[in-house]
Amino acid sequence: MALTMNDVARFEASMPRLQAIAYRLLGSAGDAEDAVQDTFLRWQATDTGRIEVPEAWLTKVLTNLCLNQLTSARARRETYVGQWLPEPLLDGDPMLGPAETAEQRESVSYAVLALMERLSPNERVVYVLREAFGYPHRRIAEILDITEAAGQQIFHRAKKHIADGKVRTEIDEAAARRIVDEFLAAATSGRTEPLVRLLTADAVAIGDGGGKVPARAKAFEGALAVATFMRGLFKPSQAKRALVGGSPEIYAASANNTPALVVVLDGRVIGVMCLEITADGISAFRSQVNPDKLERATRRWAAADHGEALLTVF
């Protein structure tokens, strides 16, 4: 059916929210854009005059599309090469969505997006709609075609799964930058001990290369193992320069409301390392180096002012 200008305007007004929901559900900006586009096609094909609450209709359609993707994604990730991590979004990306509350910022943090992979598709939907967007349980139940009581049980179960896997810590920007600077100084010192002092005892380092860029299939675990890996990672070598095609620059930035290091070569983002920082030190490094998951970051990087590089490596 042909859409009126008013129909198109109503959809476009909902797009930022739909994209932010889809990204949180899927962990991929590209998949989120596809889900929103498919939602538009269904909007285009329906009799919009019979839809009383367009926002609710669009959210329900989008959610069902994402549920289908989440189900198939589980099968695909069983054959994924190495560790799977979400696609990082750089600070200011509109797809990050609302960030007024601690819950909203946390729901799109890199650590929580990774933890949400543990949830069932329904748990993930309920958690995202309730925690990040404040949907009433009644509305969520209508979207999922379940009872309100069942939705509340799913939410409490999902929230517990997330809480069991993280330590919630709000770090101000100045403190985070100081820790990032200390980490880089320690990582380039050529010594392991300064790095160990910055890490929690149970620190982990995880990398996602998607089979296209070398990345260890198993996470490094424990402060000494992570520190040893980081010392080697930042040690210059001809082999590393040949592997990446030059000497990349490292910038301090924020990705998914998380302190991050962005690795750039000739204007192209080739890596984003997100640091999970707690009161006891750095507890996790999650590095995205799969080029397929860095295309949006590269476009955002090219359009933004990012200041001076902290250092050039390799």
XYZ file of C-alpha atoms in Angstrom:
314
model
C 0.000 0.000 0.000
C 1.175 3.530 -0.717
C 2.268 5.471 2.339
C 1.245 9.050 2.919
C 3.768 11.702 3.892
C 2.330 11.517 7.401
C 2.935 7.745 7.514
C 6.563 8.219 6.465
C 7.020 11.003 9.024
C 5.609 8.821 11.793
C 8.016 6.026 10.924
C 11.010 8.351 10.687
C 10.156 9.781 14.111
C 10.355 6.251 15.529
C 13.564 5.269 13.732
C 16.112 6.376 16.373
C 14.320 4.375 19.065
C 13.864 1.350 16.796
C 17.545 1.360 15.830
C 18.647 1.647 19.463
C 16.393 -1.253 20.479
C 17.534 -3.433 17.582
C 21.228 -2.781 18.275
C 20.870 -3.756 21.927
C 19.007 -6.901 20.942
C 21.348 -8.002 18.150
C 24.745 -6.543 19.084
C 25.291 -5.574 15.450
C 24.687 -2.188 13.846
C 24.350 -3.729 10.392
C 21.791 -6.289 11.564
C 19.955 -3.549 13.465
C 19.695 -1.421 10.321
C 18.383 -4.429 8.381
C 15.755 -5.134 11.046
C 14.567 -1.518 10.997
C 14.404 -1.569 7.191
C 12.344 -4.767 7.273
C 10.060 -3.095 9.815
C 9.551 -0.214 7.389
C 8.638 -2.635 4.586
C 5.972 -4.166 6.793
C 4.749 -0.678 7.739
C 4.554 0.110 4.049
C 2.554 -3.034 3.333
C -0.065 -2.595 6.057
C -3.192 -0.466 6.345
C -1.707 2.195 8.643
C -5.095 3.845 9.086
C -6.196 0.892 11.195
C -3.197 1.122 13.550
C -4.200 3.003 16.682
C -0.748 3.270 18.293
C 2.005 3.242 15.622
C 4.843 3.171 18.189
C 3.497 -0.015 19.775
C 2.870 -1.666 16.380
C 6.358 -0.826 15.095
C 8.033 -2.011 18.292
C 6.168 -5.316 18.171
C 7.094 -5.930 14.530
C 10.741 -4.999 15.127
C 10.942 -7.178 18.226
C 9.585 -10.216 16.389
C 12.096 -9.690 13.582
C 14.910 -9.470 16.127
C 13.664 -12.577 17.951
C 13.907 -14.510 14.677
C 17.443 -13.216 14.153
C 18.492 -14.043 17.710
C 17.308 -17.620 17.283
C 19.241 -18.099 14.039
C 22.254 -16.197 15.414
C 22.709 -18.815 18.128
C 23.159 -21.474 15.478
C 25.538 -19.292 13.447
C 27.709 -18.507 16.471
C 28.259 -22.192 17.113
C 30.375 -22.177 13.941
C 31.875 -18.699 14.475
C 35.664 -18.707 14.394
C 37.008 -17.822 17.843
C 35.340 -15.565 20.387
C 32.232 -13.585 19.415
C 31.943 -9.976 20.601
C 29.385 -7.284 19.728
C 30.048 -4.570 17.181
C 31.383 -1.522 19.076
C 29.795 1.904 18.610
C 31.919 4.984 19.162
C 30.839 7.799 21.447
C 28.116 9.967 19.903
C 26.699 7.296 17.608
C 22.910 7.822 17.603
C 22.342 4.072 17.631
C 23.565 4.026 21.251
C 20.180 5.476 22.142
C 19.161 7.052 25.461
C 21.863 7.649 28.079
C 20.134 9.790 30.702
C 20.200 7.169 33.473
C 22.823 4.755 34.757
C 20.601 1.856 33.674
C 20.367 3.164 30.119
C 24.112 3.716 29.865
C 24.836 0.319 31.343
C 22.406 -1.507 29.035
C 24.522 -0.596 26.012
C 27.936 -0.953 27.655
C 30.239 -3.394 25.928
C 30.417 -5.613 29.006
C 26.635 -5.913 29.344
C 26.134 -6.476 25.602
C 28.573 -9.370 25.865
C 26.786 -10.705 28.954
C 23.422 -10.537 27.180
C 24.649 -13.324 24.916
C 23.941 -15.612 27.883
C 20.245 -14.725 27.870
C 17.505 -16.480 25.957
C 15.939 -14.387 23.162
C 12.855 -13.610 25.291
C 15.012 -12.687 28.292
C 17.037 -10.332 26.161
C 13.947 -8.611 24.760
C 12.355 -8.136 28.158
C 15.597 -6.907 29.716
C 16.274 -4.372 26.954
C 12.734 -2.995 26.725
C 12.378 -2.671 30.494
C 15.885 -1.661 31.589
C 16.918 0.586 28.710
C 13.616 1.994 27.509
C 11.390 1.811 30.558
C 8.552 -0.053 28.873
C 5.806 -1.077 31.346
C 5.515 -4.798 31.925
C 2.007 -4.667 30.447
C 3.353 -3.306 27.136
C 6.163 -5.858 27.045
C 3.669 -8.662 27.622
C 1.592 -7.422 24.696
C 4.646 -7.283 22.441
C 5.672 -10.861 23.296
C 2.129 -12.266 23.573
C 2.716 -13.463 27.131
C 1.100 -12.661 30.458
C 2.299 -9.699 32.469
C 3.263 -11.993 35.347
C 5.366 -14.134 33.003
C 7.088 -11.013 31.665
C 7.970 -9.900 35.179
C 9.447 -13.313 35.986
C 11.493 -13.249 32.778
C 12.785 -9.759 33.615
C 13.883 -10.701 37.138
C 15.595 -13.828 35.798
C 17.388 -11.853 33.064
C 18.455 -9.142 35.481
C 19.907 -11.734 37.831
C 21.862 -13.373 34.994
C 23.352 -9.997 34.077
C 24.062 -9.026 37.686
C 25.816 -12.335 38.368
C 28.285 -11.652 35.569
C 29.375 -8.106 36.315
C 30.484 -5.623 38.912
C 28.674 -2.341 38.419
C 31.024 0.636 38.702
C 30.524 4.196 37.564
C 33.896 5.723 36.644
C 34.061 9.417 35.806
C 35.699 10.459 32.564
C 38.811 11.981 34.160
C 39.495 8.882 36.265
C 38.939 6.586 33.285
C 41.368 8.592 31.146
C 43.976 8.458 33.900
C 43.692 4.675 34.079
C 43.928 4.407 30.277
C 47.104 6.514 30.302
C 48.578 4.390 33.105
C 47.738 1.227 31.195
C 49.436 2.421 28.009
C 52.520 3.496 29.946
C 52.698 0.081 31.601
C 51.963 -1.839 28.373
C 54.783 -0.092 26.515
C 57.288 -0.322 29.380
C 58.385 -3.784 28.305
C 57.758 -5.067 31.835
C 54.983 -7.246 33.209
C 54.891 -6.040 36.824
C 53.438 -2.548 36.184
C 50.619 -4.125 34.190
C 49.814 -6.696 36.868
C 49.398 -3.889 39.411
C 46.708 -2.258 37.252
C 44.655 -5.438 36.824
C 42.228 -7.295 39.037
C 43.289 -10.807 40.017
C 40.598 -12.332 37.781
C 41.171 -10.039 34.778
C 40.394 -11.408 31.305
C 41.352 -10.445 27.756
C 39.084 -11.460 24.869
C 39.532 -10.768 21.176
C 37.179 -11.177 18.206
C 38.896 -11.572 14.852
C 36.087 -13.468 13.157
C 38.619 -15.705 11.449
C 39.789 -12.726 9.373
C 42.333 -11.245 11.774
C 44.461 -13.359 14.156
C 42.864 -13.519 17.598
C 43.216 -16.183 20.270
C 40.285 -18.595 20.302
C 40.346 -18.781 24.102
C 40.356 -15.819 26.476
C 43.421 -15.008 28.570
C 42.485 -15.341 32.233
C 44.203 -14.034 35.360
C 46.283 -10.913 35.928
C 49.646 -12.469 35.040
C 48.407 -14.119 31.836
C 46.662 -10.917 30.690
C 49.669 -8.740 31.587
C 52.043 -11.033 29.702
C 49.777 -10.948 26.656
C 49.459 -7.153 26.735
C 53.202 -6.671 27.087
C 53.725 -8.797 23.981
C 50.875 -7.130 22.099
C 52.416 -3.680 22.430
C 55.983 -4.786 21.706
C 57.077 -3.429 18.288
C 58.057 -5.914 15.593
C 58.463 -6.047 11.839
C 56.096 -9.024 11.709
C 53.287 -7.011 13.298
C 53.824 -4.084 10.955
C 53.669 -6.461 7.997
C 50.521 -8.100 9.357
C 48.521 -4.874 9.707
C 50.167 -3.039 6.820
C 51.957 -0.292 8.719
C 52.318 1.396 12.093
C 48.849 2.198 13.504
C 48.049 5.035 15.882
C 46.246 4.571 19.181
C 43.677 7.059 20.486
C 41.804 7.265 23.771
C 38.065 7.277 23.167
C 34.766 5.915 24.412
C 32.840 3.045 22.870
C 29.460 1.912 24.192
C 29.867 4.277 27.151
C 33.052 2.396 28.009
C 36.664 3.680 28.111
C 38.315 2.425 24.946
C 41.436 2.487 22.827
C 40.833 2.978 19.108
C 43.521 1.684 16.761
C 43.652 3.538 13.437
C 45.724 2.936 10.318
C 45.481 5.336 7.374
C 42.129 6.636 8.596
C 40.664 3.161 8.993
C 39.701 1.765 12.398
C 41.369 -1.645 12.662
C 40.669 -2.294 16.327
C 38.610 -1.115 19.283
C 39.687 -2.279 22.741
C 37.098 -1.665 25.463
C 38.332 -1.594 29.046
C 36.111 -2.673 31.925
C 37.258 -0.675 34.925
C 36.275 -1.417 38.525
C 37.292 0.053 41.872
C 39.946 -2.680 42.118
C 41.478 -2.142 38.682
C 40.963 -3.161 35.067
C 38.923 -6.363 35.051
C 38.509 -6.994 31.323
C 39.802 -6.093 27.877
C 37.422 -6.816 25.009
C 39.021 -6.204 21.623
C 37.097 -6.089 18.362
C 39.399 -6.550 15.366
C 37.025 -8.259 12.929
C 36.969 -5.781 9.996
C 33.327 -6.609 9.248
C 32.391 -5.190 12.662
C 34.440 -2.009 12.340
C 33.001 -0.452 9.174
C 30.532 1.792 11.026
C 33.235 2.786 13.530
C 35.482 3.816 10.623
C 32.716 5.986 9.137
C 32.061 7.618 12.510
C 35.781 8.142 13.055
C 36.207 9.894 9.728
C 33.366 12.292 10.549
C 34.556 13.234 14.064
C 37.329 15.269 15.659
C 39.412 12.806 17.649
C 42.419 14.862 18.768
C 46.008 13.681 18.846
C 47.093 10.045 18.926
C 48.477 8.840 22.254
C 51.143 6.759 20.535
C 52.151 4.952 17.379
C 52.717 1.215 17.778
C 54.668 -1.530 16.019
